[in-house]
Short mmCIF file of C-alpha atoms and ligand atoms in Angstrom, two decimals:
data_model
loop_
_atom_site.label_atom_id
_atom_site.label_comp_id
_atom_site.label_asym_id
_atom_site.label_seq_id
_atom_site.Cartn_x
_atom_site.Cartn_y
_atom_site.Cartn_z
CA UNK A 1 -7.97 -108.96 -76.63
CA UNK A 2 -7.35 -112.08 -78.39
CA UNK A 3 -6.79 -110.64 -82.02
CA UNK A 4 -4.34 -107.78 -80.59
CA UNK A 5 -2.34 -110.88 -79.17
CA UNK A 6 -2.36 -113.01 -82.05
CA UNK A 7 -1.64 -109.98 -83.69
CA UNK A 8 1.24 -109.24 -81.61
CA UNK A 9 2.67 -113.42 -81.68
CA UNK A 10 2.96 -112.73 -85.64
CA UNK A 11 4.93 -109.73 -85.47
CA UNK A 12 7.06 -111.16 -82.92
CA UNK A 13 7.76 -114.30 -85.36
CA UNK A 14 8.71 -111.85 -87.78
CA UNK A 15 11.07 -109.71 -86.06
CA UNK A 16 12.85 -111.67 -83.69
CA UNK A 17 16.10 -109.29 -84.48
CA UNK A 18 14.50 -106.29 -83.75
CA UNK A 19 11.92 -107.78 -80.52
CA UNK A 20 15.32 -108.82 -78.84
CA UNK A 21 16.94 -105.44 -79.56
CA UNK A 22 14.17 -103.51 -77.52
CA UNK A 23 14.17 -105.55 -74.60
CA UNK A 24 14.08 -103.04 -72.52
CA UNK A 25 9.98 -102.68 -72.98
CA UNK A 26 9.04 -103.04 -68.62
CA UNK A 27 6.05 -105.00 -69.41
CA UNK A 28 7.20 -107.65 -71.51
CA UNK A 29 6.38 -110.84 -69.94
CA UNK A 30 9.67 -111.92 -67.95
CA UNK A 31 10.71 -115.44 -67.49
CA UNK A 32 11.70 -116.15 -64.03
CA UNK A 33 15.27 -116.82 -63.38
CA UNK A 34 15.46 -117.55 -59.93
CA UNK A 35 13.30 -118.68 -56.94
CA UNK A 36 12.90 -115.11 -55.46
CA UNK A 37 11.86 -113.94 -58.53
CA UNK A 38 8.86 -116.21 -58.59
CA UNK A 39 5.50 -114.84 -58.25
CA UNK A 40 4.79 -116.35 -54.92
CA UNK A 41 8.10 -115.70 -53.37
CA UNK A 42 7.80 -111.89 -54.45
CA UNK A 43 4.46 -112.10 -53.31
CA UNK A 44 5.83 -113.01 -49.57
CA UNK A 45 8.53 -111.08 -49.34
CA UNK A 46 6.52 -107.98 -49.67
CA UNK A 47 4.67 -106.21 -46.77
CA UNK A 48 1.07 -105.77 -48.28
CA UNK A 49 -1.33 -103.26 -46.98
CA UNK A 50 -5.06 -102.66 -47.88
CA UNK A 51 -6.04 -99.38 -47.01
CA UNK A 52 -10.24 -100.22 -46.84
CA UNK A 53 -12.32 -102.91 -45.62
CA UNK A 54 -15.52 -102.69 -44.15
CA UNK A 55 -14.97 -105.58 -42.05
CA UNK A 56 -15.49 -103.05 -39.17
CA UNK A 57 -19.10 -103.50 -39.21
CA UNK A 58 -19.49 -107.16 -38.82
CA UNK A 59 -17.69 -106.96 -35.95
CA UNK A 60 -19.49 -104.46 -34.09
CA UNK A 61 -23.08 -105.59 -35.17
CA UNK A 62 -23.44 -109.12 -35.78
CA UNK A 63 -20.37 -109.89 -33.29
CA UNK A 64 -17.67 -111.46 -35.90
CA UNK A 65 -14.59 -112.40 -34.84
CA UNK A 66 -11.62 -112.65 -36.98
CA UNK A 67 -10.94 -116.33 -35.83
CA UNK A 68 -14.29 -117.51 -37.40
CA UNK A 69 -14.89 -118.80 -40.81
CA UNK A 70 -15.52 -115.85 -43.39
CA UNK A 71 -19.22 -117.11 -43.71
CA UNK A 72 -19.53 -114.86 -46.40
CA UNK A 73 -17.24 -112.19 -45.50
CA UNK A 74 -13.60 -111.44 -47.62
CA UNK A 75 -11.40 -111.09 -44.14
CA UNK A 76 -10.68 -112.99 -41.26
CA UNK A 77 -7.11 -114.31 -39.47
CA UNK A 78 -6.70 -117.05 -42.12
CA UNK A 79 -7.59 -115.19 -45.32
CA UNK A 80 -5.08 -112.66 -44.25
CA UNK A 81 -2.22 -115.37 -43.37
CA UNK A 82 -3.03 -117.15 -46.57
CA UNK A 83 -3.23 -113.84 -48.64
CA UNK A 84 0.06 -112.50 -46.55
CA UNK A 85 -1.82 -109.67 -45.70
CA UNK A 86 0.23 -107.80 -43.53
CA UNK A 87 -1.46 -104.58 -42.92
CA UNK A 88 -5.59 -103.64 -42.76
CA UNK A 89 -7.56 -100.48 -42.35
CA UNK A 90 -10.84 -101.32 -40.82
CA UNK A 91 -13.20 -98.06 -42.18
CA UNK A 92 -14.65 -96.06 -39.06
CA UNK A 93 -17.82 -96.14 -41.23
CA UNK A 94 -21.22 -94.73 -39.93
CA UNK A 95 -24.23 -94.82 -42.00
CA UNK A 96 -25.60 -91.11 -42.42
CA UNK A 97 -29.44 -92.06 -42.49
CA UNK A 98 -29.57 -95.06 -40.13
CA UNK A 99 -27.42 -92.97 -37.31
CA UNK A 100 -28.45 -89.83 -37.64
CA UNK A 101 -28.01 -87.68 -34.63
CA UNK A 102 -25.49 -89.95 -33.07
CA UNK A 103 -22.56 -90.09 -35.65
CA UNK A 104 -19.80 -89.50 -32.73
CA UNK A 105 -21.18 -91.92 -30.64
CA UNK A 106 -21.72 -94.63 -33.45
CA UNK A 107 -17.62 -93.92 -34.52
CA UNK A 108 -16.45 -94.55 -31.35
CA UNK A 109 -18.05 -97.75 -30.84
CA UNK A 110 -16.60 -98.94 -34.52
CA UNK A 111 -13.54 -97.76 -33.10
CA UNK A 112 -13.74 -99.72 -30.19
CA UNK A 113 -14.41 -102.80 -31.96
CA UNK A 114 -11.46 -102.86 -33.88
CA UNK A 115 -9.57 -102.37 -30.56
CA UNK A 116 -11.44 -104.91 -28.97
CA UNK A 117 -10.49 -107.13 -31.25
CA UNK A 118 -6.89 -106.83 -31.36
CA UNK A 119 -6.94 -107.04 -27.85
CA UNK A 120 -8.23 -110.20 -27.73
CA UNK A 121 -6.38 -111.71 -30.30
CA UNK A 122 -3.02 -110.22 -29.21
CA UNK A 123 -0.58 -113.01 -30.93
CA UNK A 124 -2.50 -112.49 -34.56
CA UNK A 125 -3.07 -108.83 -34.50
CA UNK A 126 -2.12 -105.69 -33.59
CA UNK A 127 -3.26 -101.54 -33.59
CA UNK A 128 -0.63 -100.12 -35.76
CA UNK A 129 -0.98 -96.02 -35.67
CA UNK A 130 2.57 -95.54 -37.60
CA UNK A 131 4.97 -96.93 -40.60
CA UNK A 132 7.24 -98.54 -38.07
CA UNK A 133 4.37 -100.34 -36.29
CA UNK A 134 3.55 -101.96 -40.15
CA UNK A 135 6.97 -103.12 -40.13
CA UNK A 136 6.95 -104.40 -35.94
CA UNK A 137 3.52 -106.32 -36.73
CA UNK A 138 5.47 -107.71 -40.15
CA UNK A 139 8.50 -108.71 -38.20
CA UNK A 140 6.18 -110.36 -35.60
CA UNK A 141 4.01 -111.85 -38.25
CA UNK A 142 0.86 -110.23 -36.93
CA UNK A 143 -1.83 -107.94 -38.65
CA UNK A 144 -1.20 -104.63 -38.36
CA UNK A 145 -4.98 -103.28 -37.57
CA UNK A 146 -5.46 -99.62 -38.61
CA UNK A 147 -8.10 -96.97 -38.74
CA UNK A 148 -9.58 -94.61 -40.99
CA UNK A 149 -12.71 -93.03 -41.18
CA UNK A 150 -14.83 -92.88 -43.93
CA UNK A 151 -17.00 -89.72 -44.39
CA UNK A 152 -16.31 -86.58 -42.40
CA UNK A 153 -19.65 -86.55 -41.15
CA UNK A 154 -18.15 -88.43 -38.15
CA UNK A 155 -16.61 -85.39 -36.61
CA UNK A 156 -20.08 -83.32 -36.61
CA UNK A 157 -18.38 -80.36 -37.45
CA UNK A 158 -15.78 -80.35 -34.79
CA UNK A 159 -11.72 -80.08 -34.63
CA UNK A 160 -11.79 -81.21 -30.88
CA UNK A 161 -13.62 -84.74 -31.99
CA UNK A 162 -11.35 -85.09 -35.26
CA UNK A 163 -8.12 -84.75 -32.72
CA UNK A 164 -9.85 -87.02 -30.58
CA UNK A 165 -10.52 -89.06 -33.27
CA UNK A 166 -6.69 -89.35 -33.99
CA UNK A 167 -5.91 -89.94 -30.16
CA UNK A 168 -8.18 -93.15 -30.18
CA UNK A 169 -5.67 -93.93 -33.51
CA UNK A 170 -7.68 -92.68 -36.32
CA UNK A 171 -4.85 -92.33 -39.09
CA UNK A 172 -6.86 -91.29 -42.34
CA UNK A 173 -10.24 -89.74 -42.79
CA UNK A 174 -12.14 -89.48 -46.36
CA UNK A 175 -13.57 -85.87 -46.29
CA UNK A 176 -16.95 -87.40 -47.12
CA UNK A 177 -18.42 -90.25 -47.39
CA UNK A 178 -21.80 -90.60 -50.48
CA UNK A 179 -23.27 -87.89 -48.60
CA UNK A 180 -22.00 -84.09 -48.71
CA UNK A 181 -21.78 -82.57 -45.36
CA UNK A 182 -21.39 -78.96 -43.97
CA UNK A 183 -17.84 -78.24 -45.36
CA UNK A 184 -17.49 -80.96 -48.57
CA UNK A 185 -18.85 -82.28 -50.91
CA UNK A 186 -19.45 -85.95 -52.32
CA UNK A 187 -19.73 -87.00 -55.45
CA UNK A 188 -22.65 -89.27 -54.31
CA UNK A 189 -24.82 -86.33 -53.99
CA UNK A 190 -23.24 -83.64 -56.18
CA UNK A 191 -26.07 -83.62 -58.78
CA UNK A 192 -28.69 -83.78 -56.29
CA UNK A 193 -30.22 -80.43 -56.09
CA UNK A 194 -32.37 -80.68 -52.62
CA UNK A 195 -28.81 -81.33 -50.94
CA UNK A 196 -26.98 -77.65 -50.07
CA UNK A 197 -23.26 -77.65 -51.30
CA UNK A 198 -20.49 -75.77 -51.06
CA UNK A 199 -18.89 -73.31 -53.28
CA UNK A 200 -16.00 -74.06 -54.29
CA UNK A 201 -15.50 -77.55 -52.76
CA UNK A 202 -14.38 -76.79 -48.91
CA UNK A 203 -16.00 -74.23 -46.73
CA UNK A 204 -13.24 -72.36 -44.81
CA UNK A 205 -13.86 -74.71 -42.08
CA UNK A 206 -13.08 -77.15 -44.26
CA UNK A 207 -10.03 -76.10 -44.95
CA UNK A 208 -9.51 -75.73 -41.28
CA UNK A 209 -9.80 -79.28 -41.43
CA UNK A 210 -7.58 -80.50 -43.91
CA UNK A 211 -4.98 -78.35 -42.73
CA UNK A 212 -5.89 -79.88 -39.07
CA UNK A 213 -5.21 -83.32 -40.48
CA UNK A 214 -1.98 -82.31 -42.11
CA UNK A 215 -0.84 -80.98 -38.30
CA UNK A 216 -2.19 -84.00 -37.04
CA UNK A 217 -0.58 -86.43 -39.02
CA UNK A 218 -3.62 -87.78 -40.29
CA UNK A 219 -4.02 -88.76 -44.52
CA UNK A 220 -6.24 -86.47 -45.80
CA UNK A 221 -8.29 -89.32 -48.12
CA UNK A 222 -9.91 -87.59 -51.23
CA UNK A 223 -11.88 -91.36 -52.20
CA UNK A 224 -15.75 -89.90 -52.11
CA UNK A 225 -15.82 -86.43 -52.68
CA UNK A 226 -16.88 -84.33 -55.29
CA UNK A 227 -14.54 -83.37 -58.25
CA UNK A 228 -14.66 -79.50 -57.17
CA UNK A 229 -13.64 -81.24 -53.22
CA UNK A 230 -11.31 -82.58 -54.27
CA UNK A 231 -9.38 -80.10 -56.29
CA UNK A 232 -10.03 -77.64 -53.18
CA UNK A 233 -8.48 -80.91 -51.65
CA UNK A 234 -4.83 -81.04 -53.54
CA UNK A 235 -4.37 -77.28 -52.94
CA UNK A 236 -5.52 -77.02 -49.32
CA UNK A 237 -3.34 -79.61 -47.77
CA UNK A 238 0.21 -79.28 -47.04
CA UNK A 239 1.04 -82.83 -47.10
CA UNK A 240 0.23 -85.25 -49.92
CA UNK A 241 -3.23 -86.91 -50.72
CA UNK A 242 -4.10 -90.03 -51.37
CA UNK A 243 -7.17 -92.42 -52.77
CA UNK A 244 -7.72 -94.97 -50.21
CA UNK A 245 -10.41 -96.67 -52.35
CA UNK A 246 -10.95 -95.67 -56.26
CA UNK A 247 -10.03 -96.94 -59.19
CA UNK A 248 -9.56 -95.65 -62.93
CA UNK A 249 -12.48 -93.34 -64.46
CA UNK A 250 -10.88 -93.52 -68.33
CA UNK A 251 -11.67 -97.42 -67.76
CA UNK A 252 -15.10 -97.65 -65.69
CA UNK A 253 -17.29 -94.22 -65.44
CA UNK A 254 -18.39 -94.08 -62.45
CA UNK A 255 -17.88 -90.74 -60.21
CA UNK A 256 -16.03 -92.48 -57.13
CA UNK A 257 -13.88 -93.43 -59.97
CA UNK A 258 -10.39 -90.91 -60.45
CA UNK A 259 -10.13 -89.10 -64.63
CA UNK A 260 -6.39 -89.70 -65.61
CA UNK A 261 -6.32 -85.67 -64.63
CA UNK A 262 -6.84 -86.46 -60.89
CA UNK A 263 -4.29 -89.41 -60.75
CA UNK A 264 -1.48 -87.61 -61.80
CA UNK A 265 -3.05 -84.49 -59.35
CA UNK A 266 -2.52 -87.01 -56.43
CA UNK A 267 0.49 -88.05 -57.82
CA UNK A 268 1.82 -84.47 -57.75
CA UNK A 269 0.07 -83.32 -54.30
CA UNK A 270 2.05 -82.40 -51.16
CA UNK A 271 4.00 -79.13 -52.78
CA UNK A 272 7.28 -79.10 -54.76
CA UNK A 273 9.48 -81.48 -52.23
CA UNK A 274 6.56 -84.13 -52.29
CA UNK A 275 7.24 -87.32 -53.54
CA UNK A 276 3.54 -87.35 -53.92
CA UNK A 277 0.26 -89.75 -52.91
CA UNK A 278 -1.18 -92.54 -53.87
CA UNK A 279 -4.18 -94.46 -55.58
CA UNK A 280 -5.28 -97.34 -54.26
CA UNK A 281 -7.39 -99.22 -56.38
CA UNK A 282 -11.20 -100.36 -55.90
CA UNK A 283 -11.90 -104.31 -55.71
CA UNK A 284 -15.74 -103.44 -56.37
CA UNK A 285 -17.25 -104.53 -59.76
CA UNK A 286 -19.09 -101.72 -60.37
CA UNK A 287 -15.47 -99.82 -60.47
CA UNK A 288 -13.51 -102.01 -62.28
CA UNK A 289 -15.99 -102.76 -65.41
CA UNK A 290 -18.23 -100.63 -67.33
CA UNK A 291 -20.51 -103.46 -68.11
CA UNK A 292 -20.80 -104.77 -64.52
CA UNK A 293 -21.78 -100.98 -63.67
CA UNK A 294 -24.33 -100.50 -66.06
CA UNK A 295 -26.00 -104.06 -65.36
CA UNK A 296 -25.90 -102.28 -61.75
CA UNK A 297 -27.81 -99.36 -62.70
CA UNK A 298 -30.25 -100.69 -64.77
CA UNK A 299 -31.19 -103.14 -62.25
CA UNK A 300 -31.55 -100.41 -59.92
CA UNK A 301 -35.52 -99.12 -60.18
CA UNK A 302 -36.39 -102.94 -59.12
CA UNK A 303 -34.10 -103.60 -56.57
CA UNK A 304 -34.67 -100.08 -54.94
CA UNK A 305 -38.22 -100.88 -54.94
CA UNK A 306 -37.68 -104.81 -53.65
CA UNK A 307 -35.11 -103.88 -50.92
CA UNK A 308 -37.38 -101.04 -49.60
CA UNK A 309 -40.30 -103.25 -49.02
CA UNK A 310 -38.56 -105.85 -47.16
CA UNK A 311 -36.87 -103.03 -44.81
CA UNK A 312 -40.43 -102.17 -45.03
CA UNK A 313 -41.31 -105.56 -43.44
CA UNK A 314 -38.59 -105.72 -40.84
CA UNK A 315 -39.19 -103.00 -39.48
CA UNK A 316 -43.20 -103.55 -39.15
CA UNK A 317 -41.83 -106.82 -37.28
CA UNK A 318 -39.93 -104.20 -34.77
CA UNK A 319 -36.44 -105.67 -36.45
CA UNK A 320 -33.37 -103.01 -35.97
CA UNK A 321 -32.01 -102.80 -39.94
CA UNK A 322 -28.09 -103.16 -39.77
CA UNK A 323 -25.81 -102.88 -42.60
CA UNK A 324 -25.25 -106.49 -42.69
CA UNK A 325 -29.14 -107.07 -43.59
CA UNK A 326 -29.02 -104.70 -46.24
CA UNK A 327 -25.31 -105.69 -47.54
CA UNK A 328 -26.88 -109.31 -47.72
CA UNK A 329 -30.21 -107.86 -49.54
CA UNK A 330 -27.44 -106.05 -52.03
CA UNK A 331 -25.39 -109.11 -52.61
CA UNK A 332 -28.36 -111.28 -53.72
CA UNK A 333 -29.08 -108.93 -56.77
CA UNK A 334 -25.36 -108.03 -57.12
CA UNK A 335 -25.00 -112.47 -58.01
CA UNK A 336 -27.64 -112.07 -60.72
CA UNK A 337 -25.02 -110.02 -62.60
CA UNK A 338 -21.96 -111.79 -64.07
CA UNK A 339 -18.65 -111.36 -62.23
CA UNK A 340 -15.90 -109.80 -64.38
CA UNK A 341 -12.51 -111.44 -64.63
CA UNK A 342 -9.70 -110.40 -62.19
CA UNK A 343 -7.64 -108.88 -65.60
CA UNK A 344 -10.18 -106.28 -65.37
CA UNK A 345 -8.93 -105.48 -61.57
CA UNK A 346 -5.40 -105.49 -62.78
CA UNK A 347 -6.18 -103.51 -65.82
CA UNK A 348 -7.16 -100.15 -63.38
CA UNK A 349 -4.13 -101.18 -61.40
CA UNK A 350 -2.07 -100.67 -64.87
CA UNK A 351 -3.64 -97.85 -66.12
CA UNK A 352 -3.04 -95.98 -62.53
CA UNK A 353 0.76 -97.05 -62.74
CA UNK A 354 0.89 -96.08 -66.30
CA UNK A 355 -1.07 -92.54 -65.62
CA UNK A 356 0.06 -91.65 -62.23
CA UNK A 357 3.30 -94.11 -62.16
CA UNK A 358 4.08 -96.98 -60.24
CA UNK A 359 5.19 -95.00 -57.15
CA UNK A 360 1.40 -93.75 -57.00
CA UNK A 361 -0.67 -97.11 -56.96
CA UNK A 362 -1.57 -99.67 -54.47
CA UNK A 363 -4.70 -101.35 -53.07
CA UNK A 364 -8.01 -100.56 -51.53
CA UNK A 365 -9.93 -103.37 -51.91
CA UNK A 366 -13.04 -102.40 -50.03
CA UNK A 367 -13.77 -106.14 -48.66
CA UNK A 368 -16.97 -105.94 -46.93
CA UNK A 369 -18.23 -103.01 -47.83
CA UNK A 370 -19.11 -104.00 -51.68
CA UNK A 371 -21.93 -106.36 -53.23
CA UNK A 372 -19.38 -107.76 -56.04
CA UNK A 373 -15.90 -108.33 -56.32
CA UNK A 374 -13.66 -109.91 -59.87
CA UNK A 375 -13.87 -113.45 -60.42
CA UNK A 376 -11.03 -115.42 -58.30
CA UNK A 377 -11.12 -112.48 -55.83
CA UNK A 378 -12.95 -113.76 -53.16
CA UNK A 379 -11.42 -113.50 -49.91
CA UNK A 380 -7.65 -111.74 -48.58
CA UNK A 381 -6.86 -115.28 -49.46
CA UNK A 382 -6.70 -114.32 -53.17
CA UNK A 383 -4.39 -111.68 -53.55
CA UNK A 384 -1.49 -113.06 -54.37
CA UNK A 385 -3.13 -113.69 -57.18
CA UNK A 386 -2.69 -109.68 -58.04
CA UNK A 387 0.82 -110.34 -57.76
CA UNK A 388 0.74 -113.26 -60.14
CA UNK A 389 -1.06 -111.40 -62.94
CA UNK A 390 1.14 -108.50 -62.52
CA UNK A 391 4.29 -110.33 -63.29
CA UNK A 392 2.96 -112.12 -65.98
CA UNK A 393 2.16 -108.51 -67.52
CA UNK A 394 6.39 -107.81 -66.99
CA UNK A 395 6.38 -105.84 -63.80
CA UNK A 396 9.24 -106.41 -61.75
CA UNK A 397 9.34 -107.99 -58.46
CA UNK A 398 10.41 -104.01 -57.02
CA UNK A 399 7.03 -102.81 -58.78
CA UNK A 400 5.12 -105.42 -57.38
CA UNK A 401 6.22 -104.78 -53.50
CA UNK A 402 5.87 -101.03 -54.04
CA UNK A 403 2.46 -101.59 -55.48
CA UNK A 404 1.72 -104.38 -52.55
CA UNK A 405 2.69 -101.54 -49.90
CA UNK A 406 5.56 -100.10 -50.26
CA UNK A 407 4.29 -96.93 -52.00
CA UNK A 408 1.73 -96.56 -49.69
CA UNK A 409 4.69 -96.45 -46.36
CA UNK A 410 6.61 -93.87 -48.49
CA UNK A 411 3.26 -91.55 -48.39
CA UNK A 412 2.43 -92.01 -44.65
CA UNK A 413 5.78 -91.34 -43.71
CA UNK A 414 5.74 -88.56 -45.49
CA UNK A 415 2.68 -87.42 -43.46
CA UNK A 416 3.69 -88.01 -40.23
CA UNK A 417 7.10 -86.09 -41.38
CA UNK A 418 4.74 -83.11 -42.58
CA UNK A 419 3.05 -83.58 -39.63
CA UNK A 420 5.94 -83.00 -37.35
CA UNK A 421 7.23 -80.08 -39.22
CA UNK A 422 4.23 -77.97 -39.11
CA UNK A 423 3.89 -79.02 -35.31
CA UNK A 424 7.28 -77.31 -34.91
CA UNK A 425 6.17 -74.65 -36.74
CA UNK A 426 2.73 -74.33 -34.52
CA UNK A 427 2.13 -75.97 -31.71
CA UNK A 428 -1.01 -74.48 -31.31
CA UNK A 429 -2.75 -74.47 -34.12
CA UNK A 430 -3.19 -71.58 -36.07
CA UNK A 431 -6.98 -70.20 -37.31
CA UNK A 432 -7.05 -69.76 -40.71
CA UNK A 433 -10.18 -69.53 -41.80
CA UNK A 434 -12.93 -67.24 -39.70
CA UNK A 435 -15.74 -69.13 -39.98
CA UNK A 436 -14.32 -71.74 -37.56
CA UNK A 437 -14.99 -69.02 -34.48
CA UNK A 438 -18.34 -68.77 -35.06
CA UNK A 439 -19.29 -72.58 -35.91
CA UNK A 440 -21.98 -74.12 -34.67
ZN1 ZN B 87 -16.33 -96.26 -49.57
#
């Protein structure tokens, strides 16, 4: 990096003349004219929204409240204030193996903990099911609290729980989590050949489902699933996908990680009146830097084998193994690996905007739910610091807020508009596929 710029410093010297003749190159570093052009005021003006944090879980099972200190956590009321986070979807996350048998009942109770806490904390936060209630909570300087769930496992094969689902305020739901279920597939599990899959990425209950979320209103969320998913994915649904946690596979090769062929795919989803979906970028190490993820894998045999024994133990000692204890088991051999810097972050950020374009990126930082974040990034505290680095690459302050959230409202208002239309167009919803009749 540091030859390319000196590199770059010596041709400018020379050509002067010519540099200043092509200034219209959008990531030239800018020099800031005014105040509001300033990283930090651009960084307040805009409404930010993460679209993934796991913060869900600390909540419901070792009793966190957003008014504590983060006590190793990324969110709580101040982080967000500080980090002028405006907007936050807790993940409706249930653990396949640990809650086996009881997925519905374990996704209500997440979902009632993020209600529980906004309505306890009513002047910091509120439930936000729409656009306009992002704006309302900005207006009122509040949290917009949202919902989405993360593998659709949750619904155990059932429209009538995925409605219910949105009722309760569910407003995205990733088709799968790591695990394949009945009618997707994951890219966690894809290569695994004692796991049954699908065959061409969706059953026709799946598609049933997609097109249930479209009438519904709620984001179809392609972040997990299987390449051949999510394909099936882009074609199925009537409304525009989006990534609501994955960053840039041409950078870091991992398979929760999007080729350049799938960000322009999301880009172009929703059919040809679409202004298309969005990619919101990972936080987690192992996404964001190929060394970082290979430091991750080859540690893996020994820490597989460590962590198993001491689950081993707590359970002989009649412990109940949460999340948190195995999070905390993950993050102690995540710290033995070197952090990488936040330019890695912003470098999948830039590639997305430069693949997909910058109406199709924005952030999905997945705080609390990953064992490693970029150096500088640890808390909602520390994203203005995105902003920051952004600038100084020569995006505008217009990028920035569409990047900070702005993209992301254009999509789910395009949604809920699909969503409306195809309600007019059925009220009742229509059975495409056959297989949904005799389900179950
Ligand atoms: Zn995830």
């Amino acid at each position: 990096m540091k030859t390319l710029r000196t590199a770059l410093l010596v041709l400018a010297a020379a050509m002067p003349a010519v540099l200043a003749a092509q200034s219209h190159n959008p990531h030239k570093p800018v020099t800031h004219k005014t105040a509001s052009d300033r990283p930090a005021a651009v960084h307040a003006s805009a409404i930010v929204i993460d679209t993934h944090a796991d913060t869900t879980q600390r909540m419901l099972d070792e009793n966190y409240d957003l008014t504590q200190p983060l006590n190793g956590g990324y969110l709580n009321f101040a982080s967000a204030k500080e980090g002028n986070l405006g907007a936050e979807f807790f993940s409706i996350w249930v653990e396949p193996t640990l809650y086996k048998g009881e997925y519905a009942r374990r996704t209500l109770e997440l979902i009632d903990a993020v209600r529980r806490q906004a309505a306890k904390h009513p002047d910091k936060m509120m439930m936000a099911y729409s656009p306009e209630d992002i704006e309302r909570a900005h207006r009122e300087h509040k949290l917009a609290a949202l919902m989405g769930i993360e593998g659709g496992h949750s619904i155990e094969d059932s429209l009538g729980l995925l409605r219910d689902y949105y009722r309760l305020g569910v407003r995205y739901m990733t088709l799968t989590w790591s695990n394949s279920n009945d009618w997707a597939d994951s890219s966690g599990d894809i290569n695994d050949p004692k796991v049954k899959h699908t065959e061409d990425g969706l059953t026709d209950f799946g598609k049933d489902v997609v097109y249930e979320m479209n009438r519904l209103g709620m984001m179809v969320d392609i972040s997990h699933v299987a390449d051949k998913t999510f394909y099936r994915a882009v074609i199925t649904s009537r409304a525009p996908v989006f990534a609501s946690h994955s960053s840039a596979r041409a950078l870091t090769d991992a398979p929760r990680n999007m080729t350049d062929d799938m960000l322009r795919a999301v880009a172009r989803s929703g059919g040809p009146n679409s202004k298309g979906g969005v990619v919101m970028v990972n936080f987690y190490s192992a996404f964001i830097s190929d060394t970082w993820r290979k430091a991750w894998a080859a540690q893996a045999p020994e820490r597989n084998a460590a962590e198993e024994k001491q689950i081993g133990e707590w359970k002989a000692e009649g412990k109940t193994v949460t999340y948190a204890m195995t999070d905390d088991l993950d993050r102690q051999w995540a710290a033995k690996i070197p952090r990488p810097p936040l330019s890695m972050l912003i470098d999948h950020i830039d590639h997305v905007a430069k693949v997909a374009g910058i109406d199709h990126v924005g952030l999905g930082s997945d705080f609390d739910g990953i064992p490693s974040s970029p150096e500088g990034m640890d808390s909602a505290a520390d994203l203005p610091k995105i902003t920051a680095a952004l600038m100084a690459r020569g995006y505008s302050a217009e990028d920035c807020r569409k990047i900070l959230g702005g993209n992301f409202l254009r999509f789910f208002r395009e949604v809920q508009a699909t969503a409306k239309q195809l309600q007019r167009e059925s009220p009742e919803r229509p059975e495409i596929g056959k297989e949904q009749t005799f389900h179950k």
